[in-house]
Short mmCIF file of C-alpha atoms in Angstrom, two decimals:
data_model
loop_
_atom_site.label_atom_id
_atom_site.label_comp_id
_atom_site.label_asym_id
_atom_site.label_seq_id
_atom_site.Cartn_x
_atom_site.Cartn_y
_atom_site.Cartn_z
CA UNK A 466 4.80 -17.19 10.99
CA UNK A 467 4.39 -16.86 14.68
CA UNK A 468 1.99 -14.27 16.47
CA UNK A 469 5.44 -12.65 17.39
CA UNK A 470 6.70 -12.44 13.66
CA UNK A 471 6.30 -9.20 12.04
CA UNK A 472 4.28 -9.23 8.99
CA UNK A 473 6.62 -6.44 7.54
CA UNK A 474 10.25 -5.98 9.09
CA UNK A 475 12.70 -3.20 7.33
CA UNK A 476 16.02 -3.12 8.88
CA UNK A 477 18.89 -0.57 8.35
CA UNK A 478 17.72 0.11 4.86
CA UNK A 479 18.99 2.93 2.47
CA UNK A 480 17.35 3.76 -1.14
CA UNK A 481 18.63 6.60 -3.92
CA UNK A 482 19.68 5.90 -7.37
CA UNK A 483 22.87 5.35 -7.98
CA UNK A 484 25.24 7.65 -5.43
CA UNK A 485 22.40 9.74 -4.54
CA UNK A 486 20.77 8.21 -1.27
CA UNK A 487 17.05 9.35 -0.97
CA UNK A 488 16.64 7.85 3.09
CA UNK A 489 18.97 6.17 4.91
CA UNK A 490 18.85 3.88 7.88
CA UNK A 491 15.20 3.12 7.79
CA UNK A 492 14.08 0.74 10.72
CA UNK A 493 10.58 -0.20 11.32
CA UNK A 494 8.20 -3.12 11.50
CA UNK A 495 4.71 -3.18 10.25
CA UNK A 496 2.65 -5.88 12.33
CA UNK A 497 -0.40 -8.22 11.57
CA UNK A 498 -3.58 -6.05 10.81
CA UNK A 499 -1.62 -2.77 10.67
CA UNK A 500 -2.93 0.84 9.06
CA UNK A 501 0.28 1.27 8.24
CA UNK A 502 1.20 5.23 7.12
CA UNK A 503 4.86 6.01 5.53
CA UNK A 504 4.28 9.82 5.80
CA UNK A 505 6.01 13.00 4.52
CA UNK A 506 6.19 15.92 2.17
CA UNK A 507 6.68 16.14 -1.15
CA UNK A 508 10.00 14.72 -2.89
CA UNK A 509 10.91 13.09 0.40
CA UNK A 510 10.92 9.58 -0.66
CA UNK A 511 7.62 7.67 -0.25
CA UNK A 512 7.13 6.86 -3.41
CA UNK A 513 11.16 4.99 -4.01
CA UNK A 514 10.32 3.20 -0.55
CA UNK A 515 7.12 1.87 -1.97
CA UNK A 516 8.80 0.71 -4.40
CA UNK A 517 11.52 -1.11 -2.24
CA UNK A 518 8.74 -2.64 -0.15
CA UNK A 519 6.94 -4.52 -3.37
CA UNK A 520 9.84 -5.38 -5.50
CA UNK A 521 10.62 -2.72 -8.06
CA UNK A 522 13.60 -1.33 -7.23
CA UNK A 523 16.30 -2.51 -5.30
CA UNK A 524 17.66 -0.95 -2.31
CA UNK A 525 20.94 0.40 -1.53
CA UNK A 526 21.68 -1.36 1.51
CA UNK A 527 19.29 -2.84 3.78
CA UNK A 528 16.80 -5.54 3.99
CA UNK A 529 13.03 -6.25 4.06
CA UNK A 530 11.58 -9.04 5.57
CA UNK A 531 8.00 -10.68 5.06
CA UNK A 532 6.74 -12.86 7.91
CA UNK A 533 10.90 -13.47 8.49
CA UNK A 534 11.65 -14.34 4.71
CA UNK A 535 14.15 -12.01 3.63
CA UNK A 536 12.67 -10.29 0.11
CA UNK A 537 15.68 -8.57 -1.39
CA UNK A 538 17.71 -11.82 -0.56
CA UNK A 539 16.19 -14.17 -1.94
CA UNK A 540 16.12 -16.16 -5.35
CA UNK A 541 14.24 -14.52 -7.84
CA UNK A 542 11.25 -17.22 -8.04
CA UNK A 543 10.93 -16.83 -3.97
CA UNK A 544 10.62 -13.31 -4.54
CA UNK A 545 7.90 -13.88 -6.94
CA UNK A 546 6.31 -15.82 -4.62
CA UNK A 547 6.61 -13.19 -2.05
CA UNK A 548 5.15 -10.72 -4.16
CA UNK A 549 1.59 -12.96 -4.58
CA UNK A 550 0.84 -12.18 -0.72
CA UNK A 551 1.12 -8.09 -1.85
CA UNK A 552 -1.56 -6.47 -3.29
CA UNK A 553 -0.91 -2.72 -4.70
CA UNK A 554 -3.34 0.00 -5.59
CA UNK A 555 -0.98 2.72 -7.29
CA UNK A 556 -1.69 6.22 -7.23
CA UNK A 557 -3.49 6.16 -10.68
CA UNK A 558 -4.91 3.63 -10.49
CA UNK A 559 -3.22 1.39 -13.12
CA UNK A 560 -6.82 0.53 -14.74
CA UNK A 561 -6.38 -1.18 -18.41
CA UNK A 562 -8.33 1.48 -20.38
CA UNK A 563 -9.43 -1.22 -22.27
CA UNK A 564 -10.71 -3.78 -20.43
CA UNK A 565 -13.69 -3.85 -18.44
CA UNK A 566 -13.63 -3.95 -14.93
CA UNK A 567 -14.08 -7.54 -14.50
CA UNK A 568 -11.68 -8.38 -17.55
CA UNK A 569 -9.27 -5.94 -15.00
CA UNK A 570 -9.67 -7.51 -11.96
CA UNK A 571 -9.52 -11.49 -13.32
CA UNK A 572 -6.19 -10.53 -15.17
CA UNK A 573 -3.96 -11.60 -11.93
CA UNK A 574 -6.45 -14.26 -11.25
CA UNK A 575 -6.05 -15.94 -14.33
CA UNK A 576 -2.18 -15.25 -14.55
CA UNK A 577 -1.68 -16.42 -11.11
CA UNK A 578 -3.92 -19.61 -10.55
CA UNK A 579 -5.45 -22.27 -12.70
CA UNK A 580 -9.03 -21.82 -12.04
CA UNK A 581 -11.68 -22.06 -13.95
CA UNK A 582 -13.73 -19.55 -16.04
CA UNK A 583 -16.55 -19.83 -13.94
CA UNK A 584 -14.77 -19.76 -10.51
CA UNK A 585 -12.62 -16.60 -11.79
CA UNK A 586 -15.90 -15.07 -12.62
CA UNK A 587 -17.48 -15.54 -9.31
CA UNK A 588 -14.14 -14.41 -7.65
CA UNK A 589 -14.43 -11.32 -9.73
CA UNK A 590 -18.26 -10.59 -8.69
CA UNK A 591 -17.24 -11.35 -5.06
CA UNK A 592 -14.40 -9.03 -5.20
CA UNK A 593 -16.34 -5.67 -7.19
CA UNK A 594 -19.11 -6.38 -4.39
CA UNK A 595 -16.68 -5.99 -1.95
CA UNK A 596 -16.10 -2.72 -2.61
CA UNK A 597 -19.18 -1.43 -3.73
CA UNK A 598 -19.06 -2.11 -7.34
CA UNK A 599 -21.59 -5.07 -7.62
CA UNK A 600 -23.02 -5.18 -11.10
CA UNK A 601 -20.13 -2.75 -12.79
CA UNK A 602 -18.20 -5.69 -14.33
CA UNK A 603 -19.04 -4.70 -17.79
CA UNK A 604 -18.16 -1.08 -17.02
CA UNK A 605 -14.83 0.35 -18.85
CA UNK A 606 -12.61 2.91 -16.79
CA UNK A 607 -13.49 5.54 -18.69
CA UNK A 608 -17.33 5.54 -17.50
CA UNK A 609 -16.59 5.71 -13.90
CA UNK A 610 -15.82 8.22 -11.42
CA UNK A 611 -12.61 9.32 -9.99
CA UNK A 612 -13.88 7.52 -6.35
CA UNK A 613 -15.18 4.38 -8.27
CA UNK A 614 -12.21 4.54 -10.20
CA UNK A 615 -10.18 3.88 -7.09
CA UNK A 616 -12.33 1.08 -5.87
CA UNK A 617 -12.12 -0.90 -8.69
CA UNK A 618 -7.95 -0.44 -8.45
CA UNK A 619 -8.74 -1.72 -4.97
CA UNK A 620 -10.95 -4.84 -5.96
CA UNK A 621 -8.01 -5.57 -8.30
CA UNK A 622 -5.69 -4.97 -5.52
CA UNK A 623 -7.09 -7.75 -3.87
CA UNK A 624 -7.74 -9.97 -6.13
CA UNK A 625 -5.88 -12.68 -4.92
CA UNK A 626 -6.29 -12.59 -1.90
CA UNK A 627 -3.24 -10.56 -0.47
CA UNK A 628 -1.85 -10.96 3.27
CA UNK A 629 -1.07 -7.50 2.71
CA UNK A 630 -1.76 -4.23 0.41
CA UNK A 631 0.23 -1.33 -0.02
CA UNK A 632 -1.71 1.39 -1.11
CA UNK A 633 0.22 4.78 -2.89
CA UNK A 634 -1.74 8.34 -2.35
CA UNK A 635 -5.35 6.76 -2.10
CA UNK A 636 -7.05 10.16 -1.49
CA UNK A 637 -5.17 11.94 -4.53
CA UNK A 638 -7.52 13.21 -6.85
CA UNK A 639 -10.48 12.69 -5.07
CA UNK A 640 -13.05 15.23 -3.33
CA UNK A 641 -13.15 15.08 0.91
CA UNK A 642 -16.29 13.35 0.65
CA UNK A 643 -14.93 10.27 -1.45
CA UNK A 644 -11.82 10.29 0.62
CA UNK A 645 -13.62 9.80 3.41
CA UNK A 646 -16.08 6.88 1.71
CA UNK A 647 -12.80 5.43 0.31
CA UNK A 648 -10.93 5.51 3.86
CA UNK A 649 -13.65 3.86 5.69
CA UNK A 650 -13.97 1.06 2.91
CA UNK A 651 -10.13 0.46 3.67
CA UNK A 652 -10.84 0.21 7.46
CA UNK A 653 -13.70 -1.98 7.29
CA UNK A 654 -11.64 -4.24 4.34
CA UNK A 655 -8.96 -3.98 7.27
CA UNK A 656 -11.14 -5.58 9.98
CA UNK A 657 -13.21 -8.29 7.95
CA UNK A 658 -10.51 -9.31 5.85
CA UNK A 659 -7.77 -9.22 8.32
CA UNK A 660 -5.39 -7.75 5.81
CA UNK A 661 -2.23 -5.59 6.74
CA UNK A 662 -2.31 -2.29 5.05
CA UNK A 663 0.59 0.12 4.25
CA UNK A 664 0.01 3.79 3.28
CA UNK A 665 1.83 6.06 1.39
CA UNK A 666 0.32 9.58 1.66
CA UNK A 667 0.74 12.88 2.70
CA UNK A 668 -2.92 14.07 2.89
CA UNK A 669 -3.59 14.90 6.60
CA UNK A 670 -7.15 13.77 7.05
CA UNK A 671 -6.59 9.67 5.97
CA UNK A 672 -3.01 9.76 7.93
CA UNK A 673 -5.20 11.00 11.32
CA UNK A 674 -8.48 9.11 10.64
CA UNK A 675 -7.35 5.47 9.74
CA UNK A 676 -3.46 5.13 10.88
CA UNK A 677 -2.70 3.62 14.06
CA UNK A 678 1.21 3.41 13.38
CA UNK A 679 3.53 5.51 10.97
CA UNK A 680 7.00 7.19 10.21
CA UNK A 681 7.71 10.33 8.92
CA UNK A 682 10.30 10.31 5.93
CA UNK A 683 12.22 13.58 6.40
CA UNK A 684 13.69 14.96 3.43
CA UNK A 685 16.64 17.47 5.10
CA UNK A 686 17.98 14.69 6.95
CA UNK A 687 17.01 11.72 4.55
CA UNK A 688 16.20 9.64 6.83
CA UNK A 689 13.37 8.81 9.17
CA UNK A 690 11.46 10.03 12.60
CA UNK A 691 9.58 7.14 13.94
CA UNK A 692 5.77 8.32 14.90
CA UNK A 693 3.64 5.50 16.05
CA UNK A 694 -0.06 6.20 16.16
CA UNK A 695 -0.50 9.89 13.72
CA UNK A 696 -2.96 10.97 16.58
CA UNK A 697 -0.44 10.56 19.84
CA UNK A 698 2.18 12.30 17.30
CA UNK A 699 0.05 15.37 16.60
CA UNK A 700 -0.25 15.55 20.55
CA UNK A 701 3.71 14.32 21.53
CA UNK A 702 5.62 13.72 18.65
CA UNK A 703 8.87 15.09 16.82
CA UNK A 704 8.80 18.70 16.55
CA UNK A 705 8.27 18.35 13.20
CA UNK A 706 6.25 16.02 12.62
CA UNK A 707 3.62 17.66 14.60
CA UNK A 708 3.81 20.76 12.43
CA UNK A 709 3.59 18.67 9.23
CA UNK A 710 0.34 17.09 10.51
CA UNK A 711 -0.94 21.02 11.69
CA UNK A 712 -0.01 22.36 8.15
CA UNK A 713 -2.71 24.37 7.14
CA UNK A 714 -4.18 24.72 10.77
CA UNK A 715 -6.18 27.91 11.64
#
């Protein structure tokens, strides 16, 4: 990949199920050390583009690219192999209930590589630290808190060292204090990891505090209104777009 490359390139892409098309001609490129927000109410389609982006569900028309590689396009063990340089925290987490928190985060390790016990171990350590959860690897989800809850979902996220991580609704659930705390962790993982990071929210204060490009999915037209940085948008932007990111303004 050259400097020039996008990390991320989507290109005149439609997704729906079956005849019914959820967003249409969607055109955008997510670059190298991106905060990345796909942005919009309720119902309007962030969730089905997620899922385009990391290879669940197959678009309608369209293509994504990684670093030039085309994703939908190619054979299926290429697209596995695309899918190793994504990490994804989903909205619940995705915790096994039943696993620690170390057992949780080593599970990709150990699918994905051939390293030894010990090595996945200190990968594991290195990765909870990361995120603030040094000395939890014997802790079960249940015994955490909704903020630490996320965190560990995030270690796991990155786990193997993604390129990038796509991250759905990362403030649901959580008070404005922990949304904040969780935020800034994804900045800072941002800038010392050098990791490209998509969003997938609607929650005003992480789409204004950490995003420095964006789109807004509309759901009358069902199709997009390129933003770029949420802040110059709330100033400039679309018409609409500015009141979704006033909603609930005095």
């Amino acid at each position: 990949m050259t400097e020039s490359t996008p990390h991320i390139e989507v290109r005149d892409l439609s997704i729906g199920y079956g005849d019914f098309v959820v967003q249409r001609d969607l055109n955008f490129v997510v670059n190298k050390g991106d905060i990345f927000v796909i942005m919009g109410g309720n119902g309007c389609g962030k969730t089905t583009l997620m899922r385009a982006l990391i290879g669940l569900q197959r678009p309608l028309q369209g293509t994504v690219r990684y670093s030039g590689e085309d994703f939908w396009g190619a054979p299926e063990e290429d697209r596995q192999r695309l899918k190793q340089r994504l990490g994804v925290l989903f909205q619940s987490g995705a915790l096994w209930s039943s696993l620690t928190l170390a057992d949780n985060v080593a599970l990709p390790i150990a699918e994905y590589t051939h390293l030894p016990q010990a090595r996945i171990d200190e990968i594991v350590s290195f990765k909870l630290a990361l995120v603030g959860l040094a000395g939890f690897e014997d802790f079960y989800p249940s015994e955490l808190s909704g903020g630490m809850k996320k965190r560990a979902s995030l270690a796991r996220a990155m786990a193997l060292d993604p390129d990038i991580l796509v991250i759905d609704e990362p403030s649901s659930g959580l008070d404005p204090l922990t949304a904040k705390r969780l935020d800034e962790l994804i900045v800072t993982l941002r800038d010392s990891l050098g990791t490209t990071i998509v969003i997938v929210t609607h929650e005003l204060a992480s789409i204004l505090s950490i995003g420095n490009n964006s789109i807004y999915l509309d759901a009358e037209t069902h199709t997009m209104i390129p933003t770029g940085n949420p802040q110059q948008a709330l100033q400039s932007g679309d018409p609409k777009v500015r009141h979704f990111l006033t909603r609930g303004a005095a």
